mmCIF file of C-alpha atoms and ligand atoms in Angstrom:
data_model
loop_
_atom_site.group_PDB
_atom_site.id
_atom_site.type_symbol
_atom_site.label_atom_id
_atom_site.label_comp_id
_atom_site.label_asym_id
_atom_site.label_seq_id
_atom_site.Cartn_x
_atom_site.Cartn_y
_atom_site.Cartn_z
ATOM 1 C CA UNK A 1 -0.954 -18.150 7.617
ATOM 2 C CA UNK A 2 2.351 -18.877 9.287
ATOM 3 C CA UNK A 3 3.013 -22.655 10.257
ATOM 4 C CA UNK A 4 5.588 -24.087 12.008
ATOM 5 C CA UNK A 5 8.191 -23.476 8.984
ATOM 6 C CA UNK A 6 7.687 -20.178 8.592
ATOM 7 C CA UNK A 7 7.778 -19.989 12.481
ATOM 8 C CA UNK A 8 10.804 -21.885 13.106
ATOM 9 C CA UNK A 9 12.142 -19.503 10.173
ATOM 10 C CA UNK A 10 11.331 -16.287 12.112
ATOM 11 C CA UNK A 11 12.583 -18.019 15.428
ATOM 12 C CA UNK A 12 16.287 -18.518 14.110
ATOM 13 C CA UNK A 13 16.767 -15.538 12.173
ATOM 14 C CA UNK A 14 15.750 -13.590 15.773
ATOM 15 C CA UNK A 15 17.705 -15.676 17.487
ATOM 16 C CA UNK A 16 20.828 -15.374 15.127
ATOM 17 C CA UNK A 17 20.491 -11.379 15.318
ATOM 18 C CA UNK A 18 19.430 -10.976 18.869
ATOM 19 C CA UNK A 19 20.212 -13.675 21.231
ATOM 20 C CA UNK A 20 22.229 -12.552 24.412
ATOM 21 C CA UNK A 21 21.103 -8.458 23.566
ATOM 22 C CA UNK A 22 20.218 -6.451 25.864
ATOM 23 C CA UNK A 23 16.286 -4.837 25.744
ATOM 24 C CA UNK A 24 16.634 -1.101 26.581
ATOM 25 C CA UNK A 25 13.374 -0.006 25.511
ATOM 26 C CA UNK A 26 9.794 -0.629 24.231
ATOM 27 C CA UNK A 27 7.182 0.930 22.265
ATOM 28 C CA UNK A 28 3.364 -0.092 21.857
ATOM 29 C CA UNK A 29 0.623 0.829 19.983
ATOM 30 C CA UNK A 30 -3.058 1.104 21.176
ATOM 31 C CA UNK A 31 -4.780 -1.303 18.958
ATOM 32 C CA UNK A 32 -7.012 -4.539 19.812
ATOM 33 C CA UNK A 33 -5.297 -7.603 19.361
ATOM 34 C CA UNK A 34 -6.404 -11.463 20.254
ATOM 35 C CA UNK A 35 -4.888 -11.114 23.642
ATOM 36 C CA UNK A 36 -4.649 -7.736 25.036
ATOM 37 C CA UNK A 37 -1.219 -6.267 24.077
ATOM 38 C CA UNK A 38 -0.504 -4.959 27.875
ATOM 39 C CA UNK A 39 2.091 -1.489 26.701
ATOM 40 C CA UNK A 40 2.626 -0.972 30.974
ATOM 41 C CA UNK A 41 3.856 -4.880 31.597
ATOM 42 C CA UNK A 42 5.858 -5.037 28.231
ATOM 43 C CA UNK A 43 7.050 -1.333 29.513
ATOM 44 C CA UNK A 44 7.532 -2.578 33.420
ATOM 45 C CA UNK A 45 8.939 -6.270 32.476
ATOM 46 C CA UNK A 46 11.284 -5.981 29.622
ATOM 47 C CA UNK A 47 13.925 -2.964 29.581
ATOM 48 C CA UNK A 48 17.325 -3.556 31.105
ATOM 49 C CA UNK A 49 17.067 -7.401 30.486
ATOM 50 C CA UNK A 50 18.842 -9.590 27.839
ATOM 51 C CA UNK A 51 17.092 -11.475 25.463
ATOM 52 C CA UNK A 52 18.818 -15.415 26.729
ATOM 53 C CA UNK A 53 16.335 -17.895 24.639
ATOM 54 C CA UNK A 54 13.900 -18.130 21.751
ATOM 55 C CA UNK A 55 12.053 -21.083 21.564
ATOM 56 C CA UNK A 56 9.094 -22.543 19.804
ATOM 57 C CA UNK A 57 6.465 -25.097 20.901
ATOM 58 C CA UNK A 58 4.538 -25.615 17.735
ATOM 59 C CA UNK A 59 2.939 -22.150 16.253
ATOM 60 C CA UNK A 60 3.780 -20.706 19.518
ATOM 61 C CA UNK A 61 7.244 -18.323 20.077
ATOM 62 C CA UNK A 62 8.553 -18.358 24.117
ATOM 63 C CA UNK A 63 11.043 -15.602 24.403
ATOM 64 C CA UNK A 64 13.114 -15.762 27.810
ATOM 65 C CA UNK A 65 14.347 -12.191 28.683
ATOM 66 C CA UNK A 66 16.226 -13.192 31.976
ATOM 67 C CA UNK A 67 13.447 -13.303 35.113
ATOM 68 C CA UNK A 68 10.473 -12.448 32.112
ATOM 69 C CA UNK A 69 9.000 -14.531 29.526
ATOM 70 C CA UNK A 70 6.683 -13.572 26.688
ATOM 71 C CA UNK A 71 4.504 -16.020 24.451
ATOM 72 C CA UNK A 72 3.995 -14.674 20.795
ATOM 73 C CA UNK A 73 1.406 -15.690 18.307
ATOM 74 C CA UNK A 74 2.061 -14.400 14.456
ATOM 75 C CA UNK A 75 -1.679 -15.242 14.265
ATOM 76 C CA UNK A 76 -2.351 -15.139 10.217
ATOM 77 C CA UNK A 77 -0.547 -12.238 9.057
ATOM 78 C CA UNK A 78 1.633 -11.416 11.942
ATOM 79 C CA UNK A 79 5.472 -10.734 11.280
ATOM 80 C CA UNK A 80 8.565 -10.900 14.115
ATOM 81 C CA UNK A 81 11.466 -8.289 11.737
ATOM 82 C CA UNK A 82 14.680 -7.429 12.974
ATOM 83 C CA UNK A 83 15.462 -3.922 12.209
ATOM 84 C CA UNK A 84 18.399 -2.006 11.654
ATOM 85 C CA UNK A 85 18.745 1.898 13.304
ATOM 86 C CA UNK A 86 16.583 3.700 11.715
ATOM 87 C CA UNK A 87 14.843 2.321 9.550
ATOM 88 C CA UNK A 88 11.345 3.772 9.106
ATOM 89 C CA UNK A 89 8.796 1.896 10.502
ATOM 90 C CA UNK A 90 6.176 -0.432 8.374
ATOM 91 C CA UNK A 91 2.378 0.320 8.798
ATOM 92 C CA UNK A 92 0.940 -2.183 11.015
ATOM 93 C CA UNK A 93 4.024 -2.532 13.933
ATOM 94 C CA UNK A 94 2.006 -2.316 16.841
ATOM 95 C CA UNK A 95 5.404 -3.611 19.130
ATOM 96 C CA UNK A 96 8.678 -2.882 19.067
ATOM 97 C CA UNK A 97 11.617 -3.770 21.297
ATOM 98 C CA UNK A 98 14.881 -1.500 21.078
ATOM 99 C CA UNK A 99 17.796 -3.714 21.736
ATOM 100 C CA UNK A 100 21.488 -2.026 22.535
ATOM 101 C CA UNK A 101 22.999 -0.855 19.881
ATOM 102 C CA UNK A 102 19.944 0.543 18.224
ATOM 103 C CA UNK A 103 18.576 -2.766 16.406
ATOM 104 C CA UNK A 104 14.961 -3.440 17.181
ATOM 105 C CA UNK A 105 12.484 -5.911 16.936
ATOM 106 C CA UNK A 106 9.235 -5.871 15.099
ATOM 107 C CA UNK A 107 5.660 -7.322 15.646
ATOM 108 C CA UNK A 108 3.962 -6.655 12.786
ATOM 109 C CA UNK A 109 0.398 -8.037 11.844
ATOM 110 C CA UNK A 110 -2.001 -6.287 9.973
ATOM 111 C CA UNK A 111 -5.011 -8.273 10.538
ATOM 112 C CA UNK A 112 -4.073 -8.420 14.542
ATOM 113 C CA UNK A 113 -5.577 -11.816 14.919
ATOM 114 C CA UNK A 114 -1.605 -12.367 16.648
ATOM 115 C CA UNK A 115 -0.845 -11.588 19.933
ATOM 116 C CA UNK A 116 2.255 -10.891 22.153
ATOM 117 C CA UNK A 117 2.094 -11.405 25.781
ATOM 118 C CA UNK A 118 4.545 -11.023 28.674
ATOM 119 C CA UNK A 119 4.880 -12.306 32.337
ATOM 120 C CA UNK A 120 7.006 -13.191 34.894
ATOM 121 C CA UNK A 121 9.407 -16.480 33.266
ATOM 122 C CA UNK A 122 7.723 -18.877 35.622
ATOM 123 C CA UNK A 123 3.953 -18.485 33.612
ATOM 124 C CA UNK A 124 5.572 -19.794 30.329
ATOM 125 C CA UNK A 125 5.101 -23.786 30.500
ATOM 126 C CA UNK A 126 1.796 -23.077 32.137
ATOM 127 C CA UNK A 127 0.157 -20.583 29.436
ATOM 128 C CA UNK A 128 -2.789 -22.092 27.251
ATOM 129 C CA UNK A 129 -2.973 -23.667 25.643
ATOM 130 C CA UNK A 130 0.829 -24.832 25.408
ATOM 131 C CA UNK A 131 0.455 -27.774 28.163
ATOM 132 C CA UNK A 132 -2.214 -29.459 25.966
ATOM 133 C CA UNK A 133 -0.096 -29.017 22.288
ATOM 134 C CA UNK A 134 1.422 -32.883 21.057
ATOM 135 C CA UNK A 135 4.557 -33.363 20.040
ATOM 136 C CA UNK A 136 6.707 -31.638 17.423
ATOM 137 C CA UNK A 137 6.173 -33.028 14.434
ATOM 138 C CA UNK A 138 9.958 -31.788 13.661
ATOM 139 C CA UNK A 139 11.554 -33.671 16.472
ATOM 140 C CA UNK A 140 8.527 -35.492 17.733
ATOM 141 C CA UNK A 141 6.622 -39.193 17.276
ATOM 142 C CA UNK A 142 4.742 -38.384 14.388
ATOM 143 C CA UNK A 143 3.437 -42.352 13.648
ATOM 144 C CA UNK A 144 2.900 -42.828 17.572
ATOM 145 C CA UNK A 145 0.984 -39.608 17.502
ATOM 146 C CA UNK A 146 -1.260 -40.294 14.670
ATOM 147 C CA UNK A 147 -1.939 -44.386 16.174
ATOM 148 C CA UNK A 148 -3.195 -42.597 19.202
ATOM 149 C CA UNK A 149 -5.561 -40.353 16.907
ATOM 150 C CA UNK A 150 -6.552 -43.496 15.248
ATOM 151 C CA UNK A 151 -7.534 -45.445 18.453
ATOM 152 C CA UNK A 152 -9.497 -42.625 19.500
ATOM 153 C CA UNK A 153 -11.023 -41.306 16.974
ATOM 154 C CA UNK A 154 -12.353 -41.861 13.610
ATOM 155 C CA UNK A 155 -12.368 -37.927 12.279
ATOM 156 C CA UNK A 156 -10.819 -37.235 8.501
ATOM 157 C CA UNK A 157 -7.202 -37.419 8.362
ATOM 158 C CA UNK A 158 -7.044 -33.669 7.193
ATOM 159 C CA UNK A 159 -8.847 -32.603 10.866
ATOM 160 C CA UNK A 160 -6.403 -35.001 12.587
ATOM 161 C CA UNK A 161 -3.142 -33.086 11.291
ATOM 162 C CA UNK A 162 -5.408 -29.508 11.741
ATOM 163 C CA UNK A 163 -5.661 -30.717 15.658
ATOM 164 C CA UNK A 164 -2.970 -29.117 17.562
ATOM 165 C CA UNK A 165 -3.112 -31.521 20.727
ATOM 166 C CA UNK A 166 -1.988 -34.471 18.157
ATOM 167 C CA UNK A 167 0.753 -32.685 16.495
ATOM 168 C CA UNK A 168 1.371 -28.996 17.171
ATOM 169 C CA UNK A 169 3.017 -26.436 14.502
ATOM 170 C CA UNK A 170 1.344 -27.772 11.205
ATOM 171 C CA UNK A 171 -1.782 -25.822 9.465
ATOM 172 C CA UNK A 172 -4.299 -26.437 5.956
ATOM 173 C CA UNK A 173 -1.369 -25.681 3.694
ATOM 174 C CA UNK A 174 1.294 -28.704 5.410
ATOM 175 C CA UNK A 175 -1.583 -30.582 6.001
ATOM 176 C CA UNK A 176 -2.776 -30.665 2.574
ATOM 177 C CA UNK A 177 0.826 -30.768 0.783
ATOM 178 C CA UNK A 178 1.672 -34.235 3.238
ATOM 179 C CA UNK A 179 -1.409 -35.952 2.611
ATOM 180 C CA UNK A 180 -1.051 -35.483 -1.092
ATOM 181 C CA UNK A 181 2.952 -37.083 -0.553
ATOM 182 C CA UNK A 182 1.764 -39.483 1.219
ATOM 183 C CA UNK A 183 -1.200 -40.353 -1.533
ATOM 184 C CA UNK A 184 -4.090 -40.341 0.972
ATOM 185 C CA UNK A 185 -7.478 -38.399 0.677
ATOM 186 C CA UNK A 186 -8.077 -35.608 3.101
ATOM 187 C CA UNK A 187 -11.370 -37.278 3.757
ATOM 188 C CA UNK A 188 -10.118 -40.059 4.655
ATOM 189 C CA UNK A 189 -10.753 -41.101 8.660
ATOM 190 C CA UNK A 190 -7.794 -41.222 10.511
ATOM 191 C CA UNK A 191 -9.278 -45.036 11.788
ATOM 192 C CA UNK A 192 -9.610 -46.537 8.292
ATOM 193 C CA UNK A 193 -5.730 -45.980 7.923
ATOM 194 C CA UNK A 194 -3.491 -48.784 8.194
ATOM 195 C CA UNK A 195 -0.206 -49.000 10.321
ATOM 196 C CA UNK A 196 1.563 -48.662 6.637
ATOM 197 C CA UNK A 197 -0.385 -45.803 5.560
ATOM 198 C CA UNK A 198 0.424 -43.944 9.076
ATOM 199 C CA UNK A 199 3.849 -44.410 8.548
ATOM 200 C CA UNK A 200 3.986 -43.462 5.142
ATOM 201 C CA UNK A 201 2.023 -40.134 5.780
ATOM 202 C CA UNK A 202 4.683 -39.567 9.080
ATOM 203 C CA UNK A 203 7.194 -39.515 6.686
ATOM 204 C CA UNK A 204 5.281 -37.191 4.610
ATOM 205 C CA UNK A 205 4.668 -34.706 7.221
ATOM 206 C CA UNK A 206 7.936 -34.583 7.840
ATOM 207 C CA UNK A 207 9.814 -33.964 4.486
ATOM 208 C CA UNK A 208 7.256 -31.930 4.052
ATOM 209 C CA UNK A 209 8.156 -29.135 6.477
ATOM 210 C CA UNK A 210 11.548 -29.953 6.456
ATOM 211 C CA UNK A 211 11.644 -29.019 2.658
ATOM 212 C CA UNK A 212 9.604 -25.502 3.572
ATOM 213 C CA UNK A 213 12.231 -25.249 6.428
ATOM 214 C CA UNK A 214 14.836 -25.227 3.694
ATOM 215 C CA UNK A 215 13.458 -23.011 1.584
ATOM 216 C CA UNK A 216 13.186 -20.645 4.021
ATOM 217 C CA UNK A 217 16.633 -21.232 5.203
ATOM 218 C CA UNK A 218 17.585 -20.499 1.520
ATOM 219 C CA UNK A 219 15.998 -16.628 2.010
ATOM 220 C CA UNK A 220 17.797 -16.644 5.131
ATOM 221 C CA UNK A 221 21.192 -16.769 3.629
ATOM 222 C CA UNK A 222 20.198 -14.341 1.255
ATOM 223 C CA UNK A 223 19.492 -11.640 4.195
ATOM 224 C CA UNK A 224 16.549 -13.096 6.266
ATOM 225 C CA UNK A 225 13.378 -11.587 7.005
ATOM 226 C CA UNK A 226 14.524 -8.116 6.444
ATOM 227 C CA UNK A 227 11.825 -5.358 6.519
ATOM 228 C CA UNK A 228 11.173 -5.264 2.967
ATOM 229 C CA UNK A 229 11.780 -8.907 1.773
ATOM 230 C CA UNK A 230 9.160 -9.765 5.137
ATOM 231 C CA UNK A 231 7.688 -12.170 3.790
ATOM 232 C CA UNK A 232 10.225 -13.958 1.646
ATOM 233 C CA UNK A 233 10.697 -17.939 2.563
ATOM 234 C CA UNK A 234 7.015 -18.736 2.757
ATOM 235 C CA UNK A 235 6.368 -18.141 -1.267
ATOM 236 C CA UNK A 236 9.847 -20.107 -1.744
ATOM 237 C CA UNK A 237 7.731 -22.947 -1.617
ATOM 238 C CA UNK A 238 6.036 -24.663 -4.281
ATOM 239 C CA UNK A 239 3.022 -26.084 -3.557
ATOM 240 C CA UNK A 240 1.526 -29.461 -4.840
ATOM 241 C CA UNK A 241 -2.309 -29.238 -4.493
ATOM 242 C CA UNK A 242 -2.789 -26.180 -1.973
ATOM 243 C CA UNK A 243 -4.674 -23.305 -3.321
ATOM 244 C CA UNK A 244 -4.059 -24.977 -6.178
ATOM 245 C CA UNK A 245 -7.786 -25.530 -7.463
ATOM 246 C CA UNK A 246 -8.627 -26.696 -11.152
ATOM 247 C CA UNK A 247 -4.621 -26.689 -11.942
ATOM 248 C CA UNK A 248 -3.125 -29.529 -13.631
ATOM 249 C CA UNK A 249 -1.802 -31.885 -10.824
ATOM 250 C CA UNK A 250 2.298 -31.859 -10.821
ATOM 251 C CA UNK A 251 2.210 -35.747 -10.924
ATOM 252 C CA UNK A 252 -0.459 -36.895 -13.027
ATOM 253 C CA UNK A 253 -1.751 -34.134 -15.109
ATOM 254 C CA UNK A 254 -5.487 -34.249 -13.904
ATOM 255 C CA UNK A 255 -7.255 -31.134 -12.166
ATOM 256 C CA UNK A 256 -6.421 -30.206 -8.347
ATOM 257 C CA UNK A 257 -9.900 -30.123 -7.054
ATOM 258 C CA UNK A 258 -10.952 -28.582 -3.505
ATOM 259 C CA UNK A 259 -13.710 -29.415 -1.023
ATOM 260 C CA UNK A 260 -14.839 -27.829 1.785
ATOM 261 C CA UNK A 261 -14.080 -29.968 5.155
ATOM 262 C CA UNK A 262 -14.463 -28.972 8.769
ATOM 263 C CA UNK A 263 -14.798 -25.285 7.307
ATOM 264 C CA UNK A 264 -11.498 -25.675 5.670
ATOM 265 C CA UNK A 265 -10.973 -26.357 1.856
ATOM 266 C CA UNK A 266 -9.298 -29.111 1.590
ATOM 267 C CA UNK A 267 -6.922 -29.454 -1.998
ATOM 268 C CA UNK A 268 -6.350 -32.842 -3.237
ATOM 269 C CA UNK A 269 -5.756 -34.657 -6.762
ATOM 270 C CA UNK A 270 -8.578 -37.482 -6.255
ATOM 271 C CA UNK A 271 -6.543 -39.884 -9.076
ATOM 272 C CA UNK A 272 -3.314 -39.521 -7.292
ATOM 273 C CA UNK A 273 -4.518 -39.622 -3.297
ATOM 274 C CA UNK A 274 -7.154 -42.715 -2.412
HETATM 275 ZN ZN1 ZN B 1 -2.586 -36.459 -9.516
#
């Protein structure tokens, strides 16, 4: 599932190809999605405007095309591709924008639990649930963010990082690769951790999806999410513990075990995180 590396990775390699084009055209598919995809608004709202801003606010994409604004979600399979003229289109594009000059943009997501949704500019800030997302984790207060947690709550750590309104952008896979940098059990409730702890796990978070970010800048360079290298940048990675069950741990040797928390398996090495 893409997390906020792998959507800050599709945000700047849109950006880089796209930013100040102008939309001409759009084409939709009938299919069910999370959130309706609305063909007659995307039609009605988008064509003849320039694409001016792509931001992100956690998992979430805001796209600014002059006076209209649309919110995309790549959900856990969903892909954002720039494509060049004529290229065939992949199975699964159920959007596509046709910019001047005959490049296009792709939403692709086979298991539609995305969505893409458009509206006048002014809906943007107010769409939910971005008002209620916490900081960046990126750019934000990660240690002030999880104190708060830990005054007002005493949930496992793992559900803390899960919870978008603490820190928005980071899912199981970050979650699981920072606790086991920072050497602290999943299970562990976010109360019982002291203010060193915190800070070393803020840390964690951080490097952590700063070092995905890289990696993913890395495929960039080499040609960016092109339509047949789509997925490239998210496998650059190399995981500690995640999905990583009953493999030796990369530190100490002993197995990578995995336990099911809050209806998420959590992956942790139970010598190396306490
Ligand atoms: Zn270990």
């Amino acid at each position: 599932m893409p997390e906020l590396p792998e959507v800050e990775t599709v945000r700047r390699t849109v950006s880089a190809a796209l930013l100040g084009c102008r939309a001409e055209g759009v084409g939709v598919a009938t299919v069910k999605m999370r959130l309706p995809l609305d063909g007659e608004r995307w039609r009605r709202l988008v064509p003849g405007r320039r694409l001016e801003a792509l931001d992100r606010r956690g998992k979430y994409l805001l796209a600014r095309f002059e006076d209209t604004g649309a919110v995309v979600h790549l959900g856990m399979s969903g892909r954002l591709l720039v494509a060049a003229p004529g290229q065939p289109v992949l199975p699964h594009t159920h959007l596509v924008v046709h910019f001047e000059g005959g490049r296009e943009l792709w939403f692709v997501d086979p298991r539609r639990f995305g969505f893409a949704v458009v509206m006048p500019v002014e809906g943007l800030k107010a769409f939910p649930p971005l008002p209620e997302l916490g900081p960046d984790p990126l750019t934000g207060d990660v240690e002030g963010a999880l104190a708060a947690a830990a005054c007002r709550q005493r949930a496992p750590v793992r559900s803390i990082l899960l919870d978008q309104r603490v820190l928005a952008g980071i899912g199981n896979i970050y979650a699981c690769e920072a606790l086991f940098r920072a050497g602290i059990r999943p299970q562990r409730s976010v109360a019982e951790l002291g203010a060193r702890r915190r800070a070393r796990l803020a840390v964690a978070v951080r490097e952590v999806l700063q070092d995905a970010l890289a990696a993913g800048g890395t495929t960039l360079a080499d040609g960016g999410f092109s339509a047949s290298d789509g997925q490239a940048g998210y496998f650059a990675v190399q995981l500690a513990v995640y999905g990583r069950e009953g493999a030796p741990c990369r530190r100490c040797s002993r197995p990578v075990r995995r336990q099911a928390l809050g209806g998420r398996s959590a992956y942790y090495c139970p010598s190396c995180q306490r």
